[in-house]
């Protein structure tokens, strides 16, 4: 019996099928993460081995979509880790102090999932008198088209595991930015108008421009070392001189990329583009 999923040839063949037929880049993710998500679907469908699940998957389009949904990383919330957002308030203030009042402040929410991170940035700009929200331009990107449609809609539903009102508490008086109808929360136009969304593959494609601030949080814990380096190189190339990068609080910059970033708030994982970075 194989000691792990990695040692099971049937698991490898299943991943090849997912990558080739379903166009999901399994090679960018950790095997342990992939096995957890696949095994959860196998339990749901009462399938005991990878080969049987592979057979089921080839004949069941609904299961194909269910697996793709399970594999996509969409864990997100408004103002996740509030202390990080208070530090980002200072970042926005610093960016607002630069240049003229006509110069845009460009922000990229990479791997934006359902848009809550991008909208949090827009709300933060509106909330601070020292930040001119009229200068803020935010682009949110994700690899998954379905999640981007949800992001553009800007509508979120509360549930037992998704307390939207609690997520919004750090901004205070959040009703300024979000309309509530029972368990449905709709982001207001003044916020959604600041954000545009587009599909982007962080590993294979160039960034959608150059930015004063790039936010990419809680993606790197799921992807393998090679893909992590590729994404950090993409993010670094997107930063303007002296621009800022924020990653998740449990994430680290790969050693080969550290020369590109200087720590600003190291504990909170906020960095600034290094003057010594290649090409600067």
Coordinates of C-alpha atoms in Angstrom, one line a residue:
X1 CA 0.0 0.0 0.0
X2 CA 1.4 3.5 -0.9
X3 CA 2.7 5.5 2.1
X4 CA 1.2 8.7 0.8
X5 CA -0.9 10.0 -2.1
X6 CA 2.3 11.2 -3.8
X7 CA 3.5 7.6 -4.0
X8 CA 0.2 6.3 -5.6
X9 CA 0.4 6.2 -9.4
X10 CA -3.4 6.5 -9.6
X11 CA -3.2 9.9 -7.8
X12 CA -0.6 11.1 -10.3
X13 CA -2.8 10.0 -13.2
X14 CA -5.8 11.8 -11.6
X15 CA -3.8 15.0 -11.3
X16 CA -2.7 14.8 -14.9
X17 CA -6.4 14.4 -16.0
X18 CA -7.4 17.4 -13.9
X19 CA -4.6 19.5 -15.4
X20 CA -5.1 18.4 -19.0
X21 CA -8.8 17.9 -19.3
X22 CA -10.2 20.3 -16.7
X23 CA -7.5 23.0 -17.3
X24 CA -6.7 23.4 -13.6
X25 CA -3.0 23.9 -12.9
X26 CA -2.4 21.2 -10.3
X27 CA 1.4 21.4 -10.7
X28 CA 1.3 24.8 -9.0
X29 CA -0.2 23.4 -5.8
X30 CA 1.2 21.3 -2.9
X31 CA 0.3 17.6 -3.2
X32 CA -1.0 17.6 0.4
X33 CA -3.4 20.4 -0.3
X34 CA -4.6 18.7 -3.5
X35 CA -5.1 15.4 -1.7
X36 CA -7.1 17.0 1.0
X37 CA -9.5 18.6 -1.5
X38 CA -9.8 15.5 -3.7
X39 CA -10.3 13.2 -0.7
X40 CA -13.1 15.4 0.6
X41 CA -14.9 15.0 -2.8
X42 CA -14.2 11.2 -2.7
X43 CA -15.8 10.9 0.7
X44 CA -18.8 13.0 -0.5
X45 CA -19.3 10.7 -3.4
X46 CA -18.5 7.5 -1.4
X47 CA -15.5 6.6 -3.6
X48 CA -12.7 4.7 -1.9
X49 CA -9.7 5.0 -4.3
X50 CA -8.3 7.5 -6.8
X51 CA -8.8 5.3 -9.8
X52 CA -12.5 4.9 -9.2
X53 CA -12.8 8.7 -8.6
X54 CA -11.0 9.3 -11.9
X55 CA -13.5 7.1 -13.7
X56 CA -16.4 8.9 -12.0
X57 CA -14.9 12.3 -12.9
X58 CA -14.5 11.6 -16.6
X59 CA -18.3 10.8 -16.9
X60 CA -19.8 13.4 -14.5
X61 CA -19.7 17.1 -15.5
X62 CA -21.3 18.2 -12.3
X63 CA -18.6 16.5 -10.3
X64 CA -16.0 18.1 -12.5
X65 CA -17.3 21.5 -11.5
X66 CA -17.7 20.5 -7.9
X67 CA -14.1 19.5 -7.8
X68 CA -12.9 22.6 -9.5
X69 CA -14.8 24.7 -6.9
X70 CA -13.2 22.7 -4.1
X71 CA -9.7 23.1 -5.5
X72 CA -10.0 26.8 -6.0
X73 CA -8.7 28.8 -3.0
X74 CA -11.5 31.3 -2.1
X75 CA -11.1 31.7 1.7
X76 CA -11.6 35.4 2.2
X77 CA -13.3 38.1 4.3
X78 CA -13.6 41.8 4.7
X79 CA -10.8 43.3 6.8
X80 CA -9.1 40.0 7.6
X81 CA -6.6 40.6 10.4
X82 CA -7.7 44.1 11.4
X83 CA -4.3 45.2 12.6
X84 CA -2.9 44.7 9.1
X85 CA -5.6 47.0 7.8
X86 CA -4.7 49.7 10.3
X87 CA -1.2 49.5 9.0
X88 CA -2.4 49.6 5.4
X89 CA -4.2 52.8 6.4
X90 CA -0.8 54.3 7.0
X91 CA 0.4 53.0 3.7
X92 CA -2.5 54.7 1.9
X93 CA -1.7 58.0 3.8
X94 CA 1.9 57.8 2.7
X95 CA 0.9 57.2 -0.9
X96 CA -1.6 60.0 -0.8
X97 CA 1.2 62.4 0.3
X98 CA 3.1 61.7 -2.8
X99 CA 2.8 63.5 -6.1
X100 CA 0.0 65.9 -7.1
X101 CA -3.7 65.5 -6.3
X102 CA -4.2 64.6 -9.9
X103 CA -1.9 61.6 -9.9
X104 CA -3.7 58.2 -9.5
X105 CA -2.8 55.8 -6.7
X106 CA -2.9 52.4 -8.3
X107 CA -3.6 49.3 -6.2
X108 CA -3.6 45.6 -7.2
X109 CA -5.6 43.1 -5.2
X110 CA -4.0 39.9 -6.6
X111 CA -5.8 36.6 -6.1
X112 CA -8.8 38.7 -5.0
X113 CA -11.3 35.9 -4.7
X114 CA -14.9 37.2 -4.3
X115 CA -13.8 40.9 -4.1
X116 CA -13.9 41.5 -0.4
X117 CA -10.2 42.4 -0.1
X118 CA -10.5 44.9 -3.0
X119 CA -13.7 46.4 -1.6
X120 CA -12.0 46.6 1.9
X121 CA -9.3 48.7 0.3
X122 CA -11.8 51.0 -1.2
X123 CA -13.7 51.4 2.0
X124 CA -10.5 52.2 3.9
X125 CA -9.7 55.0 1.4
X126 CA -13.2 56.4 1.9
X127 CA -12.9 56.2 5.7
X128 CA -9.8 58.3 6.1
X129 CA -9.7 62.0 5.7
X130 CA -6.0 61.9 4.9
X131 CA -6.7 59.8 1.8
X132 CA -8.3 61.2 -1.3
X133 CA -10.4 58.3 -2.5
X134 CA -10.9 60.0 -5.9
X135 CA -7.2 59.2 -6.7
X136 CA -7.6 55.5 -5.8
X137 CA -7.8 53.0 -8.7
X138 CA -8.1 49.4 -7.7
X139 CA -7.9 46.3 -9.9
X140 CA -8.8 42.9 -8.5
X141 CA -7.7 39.8 -10.3
X142 CA -8.3 36.1 -9.9
X143 CA -7.9 33.0 -12.1
X144 CA -11.5 31.8 -11.7
X145 CA -14.2 33.5 -13.8
X146 CA -17.1 32.4 -11.7
X147 CA -15.6 34.0 -8.5
X148 CA -14.9 37.2 -10.5
X149 CA -18.6 37.4 -11.5
X150 CA -19.5 37.2 -7.8
X151 CA -16.9 39.9 -7.1
X152 CA -18.4 42.3 -9.6
X153 CA -21.9 41.8 -8.2
X154 CA -20.6 42.9 -4.7
X155 CA -23.3 41.0 -2.9
X156 CA -22.6 38.8 0.1
X157 CA -24.8 36.6 2.2
X158 CA -24.4 35.9 5.9
X159 CA -24.5 32.3 7.2
X160 CA -23.5 30.3 10.2
X161 CA -19.9 30.3 9.0
X162 CA -19.9 33.7 7.3
X163 CA -20.8 36.6 9.6
X164 CA -20.5 39.5 7.1
X165 CA -21.5 42.2 9.7
X166 CA -18.7 41.0 12.1
X167 CA -16.2 41.1 9.2
X168 CA -17.2 44.7 8.5
X169 CA -16.9 45.8 12.2
X170 CA -13.3 47.0 11.9
X171 CA -14.2 49.9 9.6
X172 CA -16.9 51.2 12.0
X173 CA -20.3 52.5 10.8
X174 CA -20.0 50.2 7.8
X175 CA -23.6 51.1 6.7
X176 CA -21.9 54.0 5.0
X177 CA -20.5 51.6 2.5
X178 CA -22.8 48.5 2.5
X179 CA -26.6 48.2 2.4
X180 CA -28.1 45.4 4.4
X181 CA -31.3 43.5 3.8
X182 CA -31.7 40.8 6.4
X183 CA -28.8 38.4 5.6
X184 CA -27.8 40.0 2.3
X185 CA -25.1 42.7 2.2
X186 CA -24.7 44.8 -1.0
X187 CA -21.6 47.0 -1.4
X188 CA -22.7 50.5 -2.5
X189 CA -21.8 52.0 -5.8
X190 CA -19.4 54.6 -4.3
X191 CA -17.2 51.6 -3.3
X192 CA -17.8 49.3 -6.3
X193 CA -17.1 52.1 -8.8
X194 CA -13.5 52.3 -7.4
X195 CA -12.7 48.7 -8.4
X196 CA -12.5 46.8 -11.6
X197 CA -12.0 43.0 -11.9
X198 CA -10.3 40.9 -14.5
X199 CA -9.0 37.4 -14.9
X200 CA -5.3 36.9 -14.4
X201 CA -3.0 33.9 -14.0
X202 CA -0.3 35.0 -11.6
X203 CA 2.0 32.2 -12.6
X204 CA 1.7 32.3 -16.4
X205 CA 0.8 35.9 -17.2
X206 CA 2.3 39.4 -16.8
X207 CA 0.9 41.8 -14.1
X208 CA -2.0 44.1 -15.3
X209 CA 0.2 47.2 -15.0
X210 CA 2.4 48.8 -12.4
X211 CA 1.2 49.7 -8.9
X212 CA 1.8 51.7 -5.8
X213 CA 0.4 48.9 -3.6
X214 CA 0.1 45.2 -4.3
X215 CA -2.0 43.1 -1.9
X216 CA -1.7 39.3 -2.2
X217 CA -2.7 37.6 1.0
X218 CA -3.1 33.9 1.9
X219 CA -2.3 32.4 -1.5
X220 CA 1.2 31.2 -0.9
X221 CA 0.3 28.7 1.8
X222 CA -1.3 26.6 -0.9
X223 CA 1.2 26.6 -3.8
X224 CA 4.5 24.9 -4.2
X225 CA 7.9 26.5 -3.9
X226 CA 8.5 26.9 -7.6
X227 CA 5.2 28.6 -8.2
X228 CA 5.6 30.7 -5.2
X229 CA 8.9 32.1 -6.6
X230 CA 7.2 32.8 -9.9
X231 CA 4.3 34.7 -8.3
X232 CA 6.7 36.8 -6.2
X233 CA 8.7 37.7 -9.3
X234 CA 5.4 38.8 -10.9
X235 CA 4.3 40.8 -7.9
X236 CA 7.8 42.4 -7.6
X237 CA 7.8 43.4 -11.3
X238 CA 4.4 45.1 -10.8
X239 CA 5.6 47.4 -8.1
X240 CA 6.6 51.0 -8.8
X241 CA 9.8 52.3 -7.2
X242 CA 9.1 52.6 -3.4
X243 CA 5.8 50.8 -3.9
X244 CA 4.3 48.5 -1.2
X245 CA 3.6 44.8 -1.0
X246 CA 1.4 43.0 1.6
X247 CA 1.2 39.2 2.0
X248 CA -0.6 37.0 4.5
X249 CA 0.6 37.0 8.1
X250 CA 1.6 33.3 8.0
X251 CA 3.5 33.7 4.7
X252 CA 7.1 34.4 3.9
X253 CA 9.1 35.7 1.0
X254 CA 11.2 33.0 -0.7
X255 CA 15.0 33.5 0.0
X256 CA 15.7 34.1 -3.7
X257 CA 13.2 37.0 -3.9
X258 CA 14.0 38.7 -0.6
X259 CA 16.5 41.2 -2.2
X260 CA 13.5 42.7 -4.0
X261 CA 11.6 43.8 -0.8
X262 CA 12.5 45.8 2.3
X263 CA 10.4 45.2 5.4
X264 CA 8.2 48.0 6.6
X265 CA 6.1 46.1 9.2
X266 CA 7.7 42.7 9.1
X267 CA 5.3 41.1 11.6
X268 CA 2.4 42.2 9.6
X269 CA 4.1 41.2 6.3
X270 CA 4.2 44.7 4.8
X271 CA 7.2 45.4 2.5
X272 CA 8.4 48.2 0.2
X273 CA 10.1 47.6 -3.1
X274 CA 13.9 47.7 -2.6
X275 CA 16.1 50.2 -4.3
X276 CA 18.6 47.4 -4.9
X277 CA 16.1 45.2 -6.7
X278 CA 17.2 44.2 -10.2
X279 CA 16.0 46.7 -12.8
X280 CA 15.4 49.5 -10.4

